[in-house]
Amino acid sequence: MSAIPVLNVTILPPQEKHATIFRHFDALNEGEAFLILNNHNPKPLYYQLVGERGNVFTWEYLEEGPEWWRIKITKKLISSKVNDTVGSIVANDLSKAEVFKKLGIDFCCGGNKTLAEVAAEINISETNLRAALSALDDHATKNFSEDYNKWEVDFLVDYIINIHHRYVKEASAIINELARKVTEHHGSNHPELYDFSKRVNLFLNDMLQHMEKEEKVLFPQIKLLVQHERDHNQGHFMKGIIPGAIKMMMQEHEVSGEDLRFFRKLTNNYTLPSDACNSYAYLFKKMEEFENDLFIHIHFENNILFPKALVLEKEV
């Protein structure tokens, strides 16, 4: 076995440290590692790597001061996992969602499909799909600095409610009013808007009811389960409710995914007609924004929160 390369950071000029470390990391193949030798804890580097490259490495302290810090950085084996699902790939590295979104691959409701399966569905080779994912790693064009998969379960619940549920509630009123206004002014020339406006209203009402069930039933039970596990049987959750509720929520997520695909088909992927006014353009912009947020929202629930909650319940 060949020796692991060692990068002595202390001998580098301050202005060259960041670029040199990242250059060493980018040169690694999956499964390869290098060591960093420093005279203080380089923990800020960990967050820089996560932010600029994603959750694609492991960070292992081999020596922790007081004079020297020695850290082993290993590039994870990701693309070589033949049976990885798209949901697990995005759960491991949220930046991958950009690739799937651009190719029209559903990584939230359809997150249980393998790369081979989704590649066949969109008529490209699995090799090309993996190359697109690898290219994202190489260029690291997005900044996803949070490792959501490591968050505490109850914190993730609060995050979903305060960020994504709140967004849906605020955006729903805006979108409904825009759809009504645009249909009123442009429906005679674009009759598909009548169907669009009606279906959007039903879709958003369903979303609000769906979130209410999560906030009043499922999420409180998950938080009680966490308390039960954390405080040694002090949380009074009702065993058996969580699996059934999760199954129902995931079925409703599937319906939401179908609705989004319907809206895209009806609007030709939100292509504006030549006579579109500013409200028309804003409506389509808000719908695409809503779709993007909902994909991440459902991904957090289907591929991160729900699996963690199911594992926790099995352990009690």
XYZ file of C-alpha atoms in Angstrom:
316
model
C 0.000 0.000 0.000
C 1.428 3.395 -1.001
C 1.913 6.058 1.674
C -0.751 8.742 2.006
C 0.550 12.130 0.783
C 1.104 14.718 3.503
C 0.522 18.434 2.968
C 2.374 20.546 5.547
C 0.184 23.630 5.645
C 2.531 25.516 7.976
C 5.129 26.069 5.247
C 2.657 27.599 2.796
C 2.236 31.366 2.396
C -1.154 32.407 3.872
C -2.493 33.561 0.511
C -1.761 30.147 -1.045
C -3.107 27.826 1.646
C -6.742 27.680 0.511
C -5.997 27.144 -3.177
C -3.311 24.535 -2.477
C -5.509 22.466 -0.144
C -8.407 22.513 -2.589
C -6.093 21.601 -5.461
C -4.904 18.546 -3.518
C -8.492 17.557 -2.755
C -9.701 17.974 -6.346
C -6.841 15.788 -7.585
C -8.037 12.842 -5.486
C -9.918 9.960 -7.051
C -12.851 8.539 -5.112
C -11.564 6.561 -2.137
C -8.177 8.318 -2.096
C -6.925 10.476 0.779
C -4.262 12.948 1.829
C -3.130 14.262 5.208
C -3.018 17.864 6.375
C -0.370 18.799 8.937
C -0.996 22.074 10.756
C 0.045 23.833 13.989
C -3.559 24.634 14.985
C -6.992 23.067 14.496
C -7.979 23.698 10.835
C -11.693 23.151 11.527
C -12.718 26.202 9.414
C -11.329 24.299 6.433
C -13.910 21.558 7.047
C -16.749 24.046 6.612
C -15.093 25.562 3.547
C -14.831 22.119 1.944
C -18.468 21.330 2.717
C -19.560 24.705 1.392
C -17.573 24.589 -1.843
C -17.481 20.862 -2.612
C -20.452 19.401 -0.727
C -20.651 16.388 1.564
C -18.280 14.320 -0.581
C -15.437 13.659 1.858
C -14.647 12.314 5.312
C -12.648 14.255 7.902
C -10.672 12.219 10.450
C -8.450 13.607 13.218
C -5.311 11.471 13.609
C -3.606 13.918 15.958
C -5.203 16.797 17.883
C -2.535 19.094 19.338
C -1.363 20.689 21.376
C 1.562 21.176 19.005
C 0.413 19.475 15.801
C -2.912 18.663 14.176
C -2.964 15.868 11.625
C -6.171 15.328 9.623
C -6.935 12.666 7.062
C -9.240 13.847 4.273
C -10.736 11.122 2.079
C -12.872 11.639 -1.029
C -15.969 9.482 -0.630
C -16.905 6.607 -2.902
C -20.062 7.935 -4.510
C -20.332 7.325 -8.242
C -19.164 3.720 -7.941
C -22.229 2.686 -5.952
C -24.290 0.991 -8.636
C -27.515 0.729 -6.639
C -27.587 4.224 -5.171
C -31.020 5.817 -5.467
C -31.393 9.391 -6.643
C -32.931 10.238 -3.265
C -29.943 8.908 -1.326
C -27.532 10.716 -3.653
C -29.238 14.066 -3.032
C -29.531 13.321 0.693
C -25.761 12.841 0.744
C -25.017 15.904 -1.391
C -27.776 18.441 -2.035
C -25.846 20.034 -4.906
C -26.675 16.938 -7.005
C -30.277 18.155 -7.078
C -29.221 20.715 -9.705
C -28.233 17.970 -12.149
C -31.414 15.979 -11.618
C -33.599 19.093 -11.871
C -32.048 20.166 -15.188
C -32.594 16.685 -16.633
C -36.195 16.496 -15.437
C -35.457 13.706 -12.929
C -37.744 13.599 -9.889
C -35.411 13.202 -6.896
C -38.070 13.753 -4.211
C -41.223 11.743 -4.979
C -39.271 9.428 -7.289
C -36.257 9.292 -5.004
C -36.350 5.505 -4.605
C -35.237 4.880 -8.198
C -31.658 3.977 -9.096
C -29.500 5.977 -11.490
C -29.864 3.196 -14.061
C -33.664 3.390 -13.849
C -33.940 7.169 -14.196
C -31.336 7.229 -16.974
C -33.462 4.750 -18.953
C -36.595 6.835 -18.346
C -35.058 9.979 -19.883
C -33.268 8.029 -22.618
C -29.647 8.780 -21.725
C -26.886 6.392 -20.707
C -26.154 5.820 -17.049
C -22.510 6.604 -17.854
C -23.446 10.067 -19.130
C -25.629 10.696 -16.083
C -22.796 9.757 -13.723
C -20.458 11.974 -15.745
C -22.815 14.919 -15.226
C -22.799 14.279 -11.482
C -19.013 14.013 -11.433
C -18.664 17.200 -13.466
C -20.598 19.041 -10.777
C -18.046 17.842 -8.223
C -15.196 19.015 -10.442
C -16.537 22.521 -10.972
C -18.282 22.952 -7.608
C -20.349 25.813 -8.960
C -22.912 25.824 -6.146
C -22.567 26.571 -2.471
C -24.481 24.098 -0.325
C -22.809 24.679 3.010
C -25.204 22.747 5.221
C -25.041 19.004 5.805
C -28.772 18.505 6.367
C -28.394 14.761 6.709
C -26.541 15.249 10.013
C -29.108 17.548 11.613
C -31.003 16.380 14.684
C -34.424 15.027 13.704
C -36.434 17.521 15.784
C -34.336 20.413 14.448
C -35.064 19.252 10.890
C -38.791 19.216 11.700
C -38.598 22.815 12.911
C -36.572 23.816 9.850
C -39.148 22.325 7.458
C -41.995 24.103 9.242
C -40.294 27.481 9.571
C -38.711 27.580 6.117
C -40.691 25.437 3.685
C -44.153 25.340 5.246
C -43.999 29.053 5.866
C -42.974 29.652 2.263
C -45.905 27.576 0.924
C -48.385 29.475 3.094
C -47.091 32.870 1.977
C -46.655 31.987 -1.699
C -50.056 30.294 -2.039
C -52.035 33.517 -1.589
C -49.818 35.352 -4.082
C -50.018 32.615 -6.717
C -53.781 32.180 -6.390
C -54.385 35.896 -6.831
C -52.007 36.091 -9.791
C -53.645 33.080 -11.479
C -57.098 34.670 -11.033
C -55.931 38.034 -12.382
C -54.046 36.601 -15.370
C -56.947 34.305 -16.310
C -59.366 37.217 -16.101
C -57.270 39.322 -18.501
C -55.837 36.680 -20.846
C -58.236 33.736 -20.647
C -60.059 34.655 -23.876
C -56.811 34.377 -25.884
C -55.365 31.535 -23.807
C -58.260 29.320 -22.660
C -55.883 26.840 -21.024
C -55.524 29.416 -18.242
C -59.011 28.567 -16.946
C -57.982 24.986 -16.304
C -54.603 26.133 -14.987
C -56.139 28.577 -12.511
C -58.669 26.029 -11.245
C -56.094 23.261 -10.822
C -53.589 25.592 -9.154
C -56.199 26.596 -6.601
C -57.030 22.964 -5.805
C -53.331 22.060 -5.683
C -52.485 24.830 -3.233
C -55.473 24.047 -1.004
C -54.389 20.407 -0.934
C -50.865 21.501 0.011
C -52.160 23.603 2.909
C -54.297 20.732 4.199
C -51.368 18.342 3.789
C -49.076 20.584 5.843
C -51.737 20.992 8.524
C -51.829 17.199 8.968
C -48.064 17.130 9.244
C -47.961 19.978 11.753
C -50.818 18.680 13.939
C -50.256 14.914 13.787
C -47.055 13.564 12.254
C -44.471 16.166 13.244
C -45.555 16.367 16.927
C -45.339 12.573 17.128
C -41.849 12.617 15.607
C -40.720 15.232 18.136
C -42.192 13.189 20.992
C -40.350 10.165 19.642
C -37.076 12.108 19.672
C -37.768 13.237 23.236
C -38.554 9.629 24.191
C -35.241 8.449 22.761
C -33.203 11.366 24.106
C -34.662 11.443 27.642
C -34.840 7.691 28.129
C -38.526 6.902 27.716
C -39.859 10.241 28.993
C -41.595 11.291 25.759
C -45.179 10.027 25.420
C -45.451 9.342 21.717
C -47.999 6.821 20.394
C -46.212 3.882 18.787
C -47.613 2.901 15.397
C -48.903 6.325 14.316
C -45.703 7.477 12.618
C -45.329 4.705 9.952
C -48.953 5.022 8.837
C -48.828 8.808 8.748
C -45.570 8.786 6.786
C -47.049 6.393 4.236
C -50.008 8.725 3.751
C -47.815 11.822 3.459
C -45.597 10.153 0.848
C -48.661 9.162 -1.179
C -49.809 12.777 -1.100
C -46.317 13.872 -2.158
C -46.707 11.651 -5.227
C -49.926 13.463 -6.105
C -48.183 16.830 -5.703
C -45.472 15.664 -8.095
C -48.108 14.693 -10.652
C -49.735 18.118 -10.306
C -46.428 19.883 -10.954
C -45.874 17.800 -14.082
C -49.396 18.683 -15.243
C -48.727 22.421 -14.835
C -45.508 22.158 -16.818
C -47.226 20.290 -19.639
C -50.162 22.694 -19.749
C -47.879 25.760 -19.922
C -45.223 24.224 -22.193
C -42.687 24.429 -19.356
C -43.889 27.905 -18.386
C -43.237 29.414 -21.800
C -44.747 32.906 -21.999
C -46.932 33.848 -24.981
C -46.046 36.922 -27.007
C -48.861 38.973 -25.455
C -47.924 38.176 -21.852
C -48.091 41.079 -19.404
C -45.942 41.572 -16.328
C -48.436 39.716 -14.145
C -48.367 36.773 -16.544
C -44.570 36.678 -16.361
C -44.607 37.009 -12.576
C -47.122 34.167 -12.239
C -44.922 31.772 -14.194
C -41.845 32.922 -12.282
C -43.597 32.267 -8.961
C -44.768 28.844 -10.141
C -41.206 27.820 -11.042
C -39.942 29.207 -7.748
C -42.669 27.274 -5.919
C -41.753 24.087 -7.778
C -38.059 24.445 -6.920
C -38.831 24.975 -3.244
C -41.287 22.076 -3.156
C -38.762 19.666 -4.678
C -36.309 20.434 -1.858
C -39.122 20.475 0.720
C -40.360 17.000 -0.251
C -36.809 15.714 -0.583
C -36.062 16.707 3.016
C -39.145 14.837 4.184
C -39.082 11.734 1.942
C -35.351 11.086 1.877
C -34.040 12.463 5.180
C -36.673 13.111 7.873
C -39.015 10.163 7.289
C -36.311 7.458 7.065
C -34.698 8.764 10.257
C -38.045 8.784 12.086
C -38.830 5.224 10.978
C -35.445 3.992 12.196
C -35.929 5.707 15.545
C -39.358 4.145 16.043
C -38.041 0.660 15.302
C -35.382 1.111 17.977
C -37.754 1.960 20.843
